[in-house]
Coordinates of C-alpha atoms in Angstrom, one line a residue:
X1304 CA -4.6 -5.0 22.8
X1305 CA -8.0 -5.5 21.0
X1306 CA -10.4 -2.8 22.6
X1307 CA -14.1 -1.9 21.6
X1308 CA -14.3 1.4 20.6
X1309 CA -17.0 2.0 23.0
X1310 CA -20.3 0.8 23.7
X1311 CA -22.3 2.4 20.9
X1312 CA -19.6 0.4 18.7
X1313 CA -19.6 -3.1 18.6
X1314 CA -16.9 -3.5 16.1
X1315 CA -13.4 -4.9 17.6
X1316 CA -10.6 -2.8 16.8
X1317 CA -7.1 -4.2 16.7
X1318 CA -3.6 -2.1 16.4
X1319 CA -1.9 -3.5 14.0
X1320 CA 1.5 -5.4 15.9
X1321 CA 4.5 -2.5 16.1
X1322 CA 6.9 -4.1 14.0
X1323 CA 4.7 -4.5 11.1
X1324 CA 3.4 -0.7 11.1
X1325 CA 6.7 0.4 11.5
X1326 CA 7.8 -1.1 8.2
X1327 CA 4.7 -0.2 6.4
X1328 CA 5.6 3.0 7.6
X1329 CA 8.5 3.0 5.4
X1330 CA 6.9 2.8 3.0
X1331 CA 3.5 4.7 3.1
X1332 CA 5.0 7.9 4.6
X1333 CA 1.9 9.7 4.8
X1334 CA 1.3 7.6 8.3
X1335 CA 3.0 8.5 11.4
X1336 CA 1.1 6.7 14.3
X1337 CA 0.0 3.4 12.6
X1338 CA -2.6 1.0 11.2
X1339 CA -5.6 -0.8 13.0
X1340 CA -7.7 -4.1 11.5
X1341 CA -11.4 -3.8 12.1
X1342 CA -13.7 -6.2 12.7
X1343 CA -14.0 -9.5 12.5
X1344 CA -12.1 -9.5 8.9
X1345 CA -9.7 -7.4 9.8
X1346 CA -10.5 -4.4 7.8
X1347 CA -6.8 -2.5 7.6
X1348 CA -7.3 1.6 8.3
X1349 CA -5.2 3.8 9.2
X1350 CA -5.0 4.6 13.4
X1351 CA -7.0 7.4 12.9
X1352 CA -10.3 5.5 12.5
X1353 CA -10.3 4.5 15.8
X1354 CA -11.7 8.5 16.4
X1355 CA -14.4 7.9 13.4
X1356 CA -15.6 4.0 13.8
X1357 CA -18.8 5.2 16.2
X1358 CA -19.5 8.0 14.5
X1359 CA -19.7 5.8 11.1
X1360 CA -21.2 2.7 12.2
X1361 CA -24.2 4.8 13.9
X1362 CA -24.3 7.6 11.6
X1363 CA -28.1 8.9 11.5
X1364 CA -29.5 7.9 7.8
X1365 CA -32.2 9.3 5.5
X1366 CA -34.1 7.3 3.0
X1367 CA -33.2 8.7 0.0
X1368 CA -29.4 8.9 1.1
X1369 CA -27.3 7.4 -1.6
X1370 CA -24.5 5.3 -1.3
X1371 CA -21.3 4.9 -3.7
X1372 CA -19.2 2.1 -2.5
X1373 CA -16.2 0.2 -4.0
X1374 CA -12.7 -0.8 -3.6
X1375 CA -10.8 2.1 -4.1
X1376 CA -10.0 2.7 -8.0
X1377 CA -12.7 0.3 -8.9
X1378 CA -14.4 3.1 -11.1
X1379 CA -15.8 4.6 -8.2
X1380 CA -15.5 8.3 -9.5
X1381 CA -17.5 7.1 -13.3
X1382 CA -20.3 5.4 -11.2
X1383 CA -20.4 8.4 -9.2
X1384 CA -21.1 11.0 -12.0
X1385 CA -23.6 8.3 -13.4
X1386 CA -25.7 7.7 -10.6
X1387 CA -26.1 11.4 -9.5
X1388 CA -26.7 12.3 -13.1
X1389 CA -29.5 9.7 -13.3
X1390 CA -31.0 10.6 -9.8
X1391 CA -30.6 14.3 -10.7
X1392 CA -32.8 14.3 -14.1
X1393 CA -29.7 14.7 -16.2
X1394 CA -28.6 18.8 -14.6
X1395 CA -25.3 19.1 -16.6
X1396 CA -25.4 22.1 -15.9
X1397 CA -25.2 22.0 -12.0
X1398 CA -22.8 18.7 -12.6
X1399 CA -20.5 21.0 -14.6
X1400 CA -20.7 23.6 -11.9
X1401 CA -20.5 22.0 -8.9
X1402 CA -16.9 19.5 -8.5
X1403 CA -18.0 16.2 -7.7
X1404 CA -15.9 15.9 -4.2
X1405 CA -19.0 18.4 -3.0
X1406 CA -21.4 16.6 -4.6
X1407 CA -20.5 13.5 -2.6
X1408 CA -18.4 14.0 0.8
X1409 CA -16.0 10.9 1.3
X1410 CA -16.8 9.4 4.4
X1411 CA -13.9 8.4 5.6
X1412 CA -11.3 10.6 3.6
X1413 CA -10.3 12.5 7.2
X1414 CA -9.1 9.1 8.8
X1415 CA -6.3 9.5 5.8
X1416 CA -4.9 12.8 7.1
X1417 CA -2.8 12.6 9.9
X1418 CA -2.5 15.6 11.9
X1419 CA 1.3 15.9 11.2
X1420 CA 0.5 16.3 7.5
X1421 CA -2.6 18.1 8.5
X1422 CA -0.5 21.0 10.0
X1423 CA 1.8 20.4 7.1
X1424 CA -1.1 21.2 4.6
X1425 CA -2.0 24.2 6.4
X1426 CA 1.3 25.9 6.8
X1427 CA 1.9 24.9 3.0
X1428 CA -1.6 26.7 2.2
X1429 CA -1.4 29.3 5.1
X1430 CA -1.0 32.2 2.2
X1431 CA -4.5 31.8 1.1
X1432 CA -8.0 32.0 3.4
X1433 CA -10.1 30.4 0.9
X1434 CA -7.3 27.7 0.7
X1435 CA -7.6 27.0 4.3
X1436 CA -11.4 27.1 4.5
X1437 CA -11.2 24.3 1.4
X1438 CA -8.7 22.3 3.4
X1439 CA -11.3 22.4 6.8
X1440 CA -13.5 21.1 4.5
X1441 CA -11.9 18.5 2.7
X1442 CA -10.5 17.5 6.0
X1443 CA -13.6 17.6 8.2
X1444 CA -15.0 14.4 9.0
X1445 CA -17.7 13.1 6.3
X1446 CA -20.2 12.3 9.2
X1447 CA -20.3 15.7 10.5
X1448 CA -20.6 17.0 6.5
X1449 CA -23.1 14.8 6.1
X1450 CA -25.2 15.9 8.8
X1451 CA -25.8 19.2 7.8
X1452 CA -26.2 18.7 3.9
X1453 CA -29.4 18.6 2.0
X1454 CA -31.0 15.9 1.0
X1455 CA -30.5 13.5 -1.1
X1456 CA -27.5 13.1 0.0
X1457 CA -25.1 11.4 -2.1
X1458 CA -22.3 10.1 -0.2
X1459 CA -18.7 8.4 -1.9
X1460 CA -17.2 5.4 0.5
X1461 CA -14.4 2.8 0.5
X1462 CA -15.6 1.3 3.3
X1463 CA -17.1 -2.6 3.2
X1464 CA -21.0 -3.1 4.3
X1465 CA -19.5 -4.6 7.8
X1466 CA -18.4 -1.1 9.1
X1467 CA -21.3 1.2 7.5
X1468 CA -24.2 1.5 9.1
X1469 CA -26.3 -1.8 10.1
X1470 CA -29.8 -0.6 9.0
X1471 CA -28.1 0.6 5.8
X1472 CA -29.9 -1.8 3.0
X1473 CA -33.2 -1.2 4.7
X1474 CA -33.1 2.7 4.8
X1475 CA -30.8 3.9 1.7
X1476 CA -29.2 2.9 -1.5
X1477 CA -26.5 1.2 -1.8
X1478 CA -24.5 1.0 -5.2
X1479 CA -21.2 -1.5 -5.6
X1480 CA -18.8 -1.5 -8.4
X1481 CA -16.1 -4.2 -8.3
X1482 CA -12.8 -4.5 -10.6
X1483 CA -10.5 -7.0 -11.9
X1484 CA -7.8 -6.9 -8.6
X1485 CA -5.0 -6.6 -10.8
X1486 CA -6.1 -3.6 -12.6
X1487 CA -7.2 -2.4 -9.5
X1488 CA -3.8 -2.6 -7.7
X1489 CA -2.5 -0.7 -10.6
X1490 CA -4.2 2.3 -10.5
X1491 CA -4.2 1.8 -6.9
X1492 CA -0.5 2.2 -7.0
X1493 CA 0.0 4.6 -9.2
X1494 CA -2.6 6.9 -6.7
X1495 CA -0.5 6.0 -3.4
X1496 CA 2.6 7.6 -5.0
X1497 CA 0.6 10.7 -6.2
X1498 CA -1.8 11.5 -2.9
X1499 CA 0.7 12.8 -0.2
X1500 CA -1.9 11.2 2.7
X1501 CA -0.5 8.0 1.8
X1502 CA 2.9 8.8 0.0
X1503 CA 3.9 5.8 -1.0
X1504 CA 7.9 5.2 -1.8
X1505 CA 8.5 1.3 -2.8
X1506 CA 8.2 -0.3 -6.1
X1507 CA 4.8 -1.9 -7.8
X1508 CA 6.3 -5.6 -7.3
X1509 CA 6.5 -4.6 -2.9
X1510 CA 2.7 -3.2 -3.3
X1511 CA 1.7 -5.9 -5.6
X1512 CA 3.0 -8.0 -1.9
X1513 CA 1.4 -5.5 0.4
X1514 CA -2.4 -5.7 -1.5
X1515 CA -2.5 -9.4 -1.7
X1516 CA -1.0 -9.9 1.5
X1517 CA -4.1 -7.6 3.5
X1518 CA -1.4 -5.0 4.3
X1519 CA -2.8 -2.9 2.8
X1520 CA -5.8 0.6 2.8
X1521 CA -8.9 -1.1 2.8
X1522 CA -7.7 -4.9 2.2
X1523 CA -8.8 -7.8 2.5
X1524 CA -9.9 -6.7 -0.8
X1525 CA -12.1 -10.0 -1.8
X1526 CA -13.8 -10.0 1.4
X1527 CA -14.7 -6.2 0.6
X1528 CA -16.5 -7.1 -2.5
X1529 CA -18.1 -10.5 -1.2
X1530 CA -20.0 -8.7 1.0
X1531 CA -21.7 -6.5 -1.2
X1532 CA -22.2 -9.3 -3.4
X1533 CA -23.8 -11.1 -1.1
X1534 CA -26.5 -8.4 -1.1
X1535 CA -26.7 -7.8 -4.6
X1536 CA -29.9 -9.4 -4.6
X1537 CA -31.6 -6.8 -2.2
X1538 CA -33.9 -4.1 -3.6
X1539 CA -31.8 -0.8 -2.3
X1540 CA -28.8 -3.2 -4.3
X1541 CA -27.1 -2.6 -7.2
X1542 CA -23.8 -4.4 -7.9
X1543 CA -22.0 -3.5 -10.7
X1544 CA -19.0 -4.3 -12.2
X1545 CA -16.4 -1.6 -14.2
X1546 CA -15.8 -4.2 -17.0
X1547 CA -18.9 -4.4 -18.1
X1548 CA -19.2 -0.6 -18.1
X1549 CA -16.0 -0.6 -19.9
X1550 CA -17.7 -3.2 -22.3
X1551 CA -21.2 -1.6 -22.9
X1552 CA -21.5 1.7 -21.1
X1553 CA -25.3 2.2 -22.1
X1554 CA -26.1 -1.4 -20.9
X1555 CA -25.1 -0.2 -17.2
X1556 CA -26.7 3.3 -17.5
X1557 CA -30.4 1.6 -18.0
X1558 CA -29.4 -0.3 -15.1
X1559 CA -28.8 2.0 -13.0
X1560 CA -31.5 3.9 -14.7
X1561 CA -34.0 1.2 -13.7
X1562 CA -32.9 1.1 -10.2
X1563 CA -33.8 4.9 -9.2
X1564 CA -37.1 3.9 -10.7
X1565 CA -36.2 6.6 -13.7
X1566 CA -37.6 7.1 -17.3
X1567 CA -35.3 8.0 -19.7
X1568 CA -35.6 8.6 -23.6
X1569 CA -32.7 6.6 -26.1
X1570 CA -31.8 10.4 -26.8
X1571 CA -30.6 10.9 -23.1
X1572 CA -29.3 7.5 -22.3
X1573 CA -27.2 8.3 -25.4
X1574 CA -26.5 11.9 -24.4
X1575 CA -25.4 10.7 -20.6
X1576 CA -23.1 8.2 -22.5
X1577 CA -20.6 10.7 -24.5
X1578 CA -21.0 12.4 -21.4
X1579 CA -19.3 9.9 -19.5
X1580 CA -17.2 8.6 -22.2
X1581 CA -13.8 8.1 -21.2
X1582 CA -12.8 10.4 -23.7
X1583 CA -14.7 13.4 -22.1
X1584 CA -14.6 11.9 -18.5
X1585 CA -10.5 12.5 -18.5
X1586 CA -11.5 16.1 -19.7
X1587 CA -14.1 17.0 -17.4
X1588 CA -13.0 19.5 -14.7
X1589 CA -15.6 18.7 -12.2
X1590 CA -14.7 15.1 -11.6
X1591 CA -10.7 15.0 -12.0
X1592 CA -10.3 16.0 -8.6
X1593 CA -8.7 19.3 -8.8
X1594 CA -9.1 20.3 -4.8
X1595 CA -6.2 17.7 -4.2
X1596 CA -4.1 19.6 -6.5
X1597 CA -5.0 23.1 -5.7
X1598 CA -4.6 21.9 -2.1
X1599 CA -1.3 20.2 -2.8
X1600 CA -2.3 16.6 -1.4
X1601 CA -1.9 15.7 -4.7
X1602 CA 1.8 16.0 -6.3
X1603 CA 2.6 18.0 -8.5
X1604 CA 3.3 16.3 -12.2
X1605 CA 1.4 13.1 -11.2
X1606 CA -1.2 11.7 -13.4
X1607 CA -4.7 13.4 -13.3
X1608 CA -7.3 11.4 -11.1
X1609 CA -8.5 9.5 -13.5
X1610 CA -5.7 7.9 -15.5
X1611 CA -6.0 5.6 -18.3
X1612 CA -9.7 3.5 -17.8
X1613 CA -9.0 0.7 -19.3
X1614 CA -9.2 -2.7 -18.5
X1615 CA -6.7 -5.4 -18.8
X1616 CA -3.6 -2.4 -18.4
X1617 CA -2.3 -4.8 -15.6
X1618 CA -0.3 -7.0 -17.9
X1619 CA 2.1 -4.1 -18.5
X1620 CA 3.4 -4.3 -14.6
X1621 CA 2.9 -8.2 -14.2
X1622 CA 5.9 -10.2 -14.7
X1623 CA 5.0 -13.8 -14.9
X1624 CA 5.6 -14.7 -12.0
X1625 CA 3.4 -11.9 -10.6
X1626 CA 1.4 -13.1 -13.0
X1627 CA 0.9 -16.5 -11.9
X1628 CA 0.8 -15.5 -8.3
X1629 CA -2.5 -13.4 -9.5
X1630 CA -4.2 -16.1 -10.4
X1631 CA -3.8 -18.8 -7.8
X1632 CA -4.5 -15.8 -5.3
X1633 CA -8.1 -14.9 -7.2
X1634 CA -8.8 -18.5 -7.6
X1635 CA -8.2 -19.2 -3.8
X1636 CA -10.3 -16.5 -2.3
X1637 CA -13.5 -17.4 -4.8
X1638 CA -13.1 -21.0 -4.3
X1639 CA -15.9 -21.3 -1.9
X1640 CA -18.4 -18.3 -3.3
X1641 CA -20.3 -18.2 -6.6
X1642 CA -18.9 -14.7 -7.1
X1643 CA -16.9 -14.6 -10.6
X1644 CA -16.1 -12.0 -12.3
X1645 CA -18.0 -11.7 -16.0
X1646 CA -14.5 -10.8 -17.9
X1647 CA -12.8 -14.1 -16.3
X1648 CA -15.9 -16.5 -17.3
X1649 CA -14.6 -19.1 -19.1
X1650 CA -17.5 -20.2 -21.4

C-alpha cells in the first residue's frame, strides 16, 4: 500500500510487491524485511528508509555544507578527497590523520544495516569497547551526525536530488560525478559481495539483470544522474564526470578548484595530483575504508575499497550479448535528454 511517510514528507513511499523482495532477498542476504521505491521514480532503498526519508528530506542545512553525490562506485571516494582537499587549503596533514568516513558521514549508510545484522555486528565485535563505540557511530544515522558536527560540513550521499533536501541548490554545494554504467555495475558488484550489509550471492550476469532492470540499491540509475545534470548549470553545481578525471586529472582539480572560489599555485595543483593519483590513492590508509574491515562489514580477503580505477574494465565481464544489451539500454534512457557521456561522443 503506497503511504506518505508523514506530513513533513511529501515523498510517496511504495513496498516493493512481496514476491519480488523475497527473491531479491536471495540474493542480497544482507536484507531481511525488504525493499521500498521512492518517489515518483521509484527510487529502490532498502525498508529501512522508510524510518530516515523525513529526517532527510527536511534535514536543517548550513550554507557552506558540502555535498558529494553520485551513483555508488562512480568515483565518489576520489572526488571526495579532492574537494575537501581543495576546500581545506591543501591540510595533508589533517587528511592523512583523520579517515575520510569522518571527514564525511554517509547520509544514508544506516538504512543499509538491518537490525538483524546490526546485533550480528555487535555480538561479532562485543570483545572490544572502542569497537562498539566505532560501530554506534558508523551505524548512527547521518542526519543526527550531521547535526552536531562543525561546520563546513562535508557530507558523502548516494541519494538522487529528488530525496535530499528541496532548498539544497540554493543553500549548499552540491558536487555530482557520473560514470560509464557498465564500469559502474562492475565495481558495483564486486562491492555487494564484499560489504556484508548487502551480501550479495548470484553471479555478475543476474546483477548485470538486477541494475538495468531498477532492482536494484539506488536504481533507476539514469534517472539518478539526469537529475543532477539537469542542474549542472546552477552556481552551487558542479557536475563531473570520472572519465574525464581518469583522462586529465589536473583538468578536473582547477575545476573544482574554480568552483570553491580557490587560488591555487601550478606547484599545488600538481602536488594535489600525485596525491590523488591512483597509484597513491590505492595506498592511502585514510581513504581505503578500513572501519568496514576493522568492523567486519567488510569480508575478509575481498578487494580493498578502491579496486582497480580504471575505465573501460567492463569489457572483461561483458559477453556480447551483455554487451549489446548495454548499449541499446544506454541509448534508450538518453534518447530524449542531451545528456551524453564525453567518453561515448562519437565525433
Amino acid at each position: 500500500m503506497p503511504h506518505k511517510n508523514n506530513h513533513n514528507c511529501p515523498l510517496e513511499i511504495r513496498d516493493v510487491e512481496q514476491d519480488v523482495a523475497e527473491m531479491l532477498m536471495k540474493f542480497f542476504t544482507g536484507e531481511h524485511t525488504g525493499f521500498v521505491r521512492v518517489g515518483p521514480k521509484g527510487y529502490f532503498l532498502p525498508n529501512k528508509f522508510k524510518q530516515e526519508a523525513a529526517n532527510i528530506y527536511n534535514m536543517p542545512l548550513r550554507s557552506t555544507d558540502v555535498f558529494v553525490a553520485s551513483y555508488p562506485r562512480s568515483g565518489t571516494t576520489w572526488t571526495q578527497e579532492l574537494v575537501w582537499m581543495v576546500v581545506n587549503d591543501l591540510d595533508y596533514e589533517k587528511s592523512d590523520a583523520i579517515p575520510l568516513t569522518e571527514r564525511y558521514p554517509f547520509l544514508e549508510f544506516s538504512v543499509y544495516v538491518h537490525p538483524i545484522l546490526k546485533q550480528r555486528f555487535v555480538s561479532e565485535n562485543s570483545h572490544s569497547e572502542d569497537k562498539l563505540k566505532l560501530l554506534e557511530q558508523v551505524t548512527q544515522p547521518g542526519t543526527e551526525q550531521l547535526a552536531t558536527a562543525p561546520s563546513p560540513r562535508f557530507i558523502k550521499t548516494h541519494l538522487p536530488l529528488s530525496i535530499l533536501p528541496p532548498n539544497l541548490l540554493d543553500v549548499a554545494k552540491v558536487v555530482y560525478v557520473a560514470r560509464d554504467p557498465r564500469d559502474v555495475a562492475v565495481s558495483f558488484y564486486h562491492l555487494n559481495k564484499g560489504m556484508r550489509t548487502q551480501g550479495y550471492i548470484g553471479d555478475f550476469k543476474t546483477y548485470w539483470q538486477f541494475f538495468i532492470k531498477d532492482l536494484h540499491h539506488w536504481t533507476p540509475y539514469f534517472e539518478h544522474l539526469k537529475e543532477s545534470w539537469e542542474k549542472r548549470d546552477h552556481p552551487n553545481m558542479l557536475f563531473l564526470f570520472y572519465e574525464e578525471m581518469s583522462k586529465d586529472l589536473s583538468a578536473t582539480v582547477r575545476r573544482v578548484v574554480d568552483f570553491f572560489g580557490k587560488n591555487y599555485s601550478e606547484a599545488e595543483i600538481n602536488k594535489l595530483c600525485d596525491h590523488l593519483s591512483i597509484e597513491n590513492f590505492k595506498k592511502n590508509k585514510s581513504v581505503n575504508y578500513d572501519v568496514m574491515k576493522v568492523l567486519g562489514l567488510l569480508q575478509g580477503g575481498k578487494d580493498n575499497f578502491i579496486r582497480k580505477g580504471k575505465a573501460g574494465g567492463w569489457r572483461e565481464y561483458f559477453d556480447d550479448e551483455m554487451t549489446k544489451e548495454a548499449e541499446d539500454w544506454i541509448e534508450h534512457n538518453l534518447q530524449d535528454t542531451d545528456f551524453r557521456f564525453p567518453h561515448l561522443q562519437h565525433s
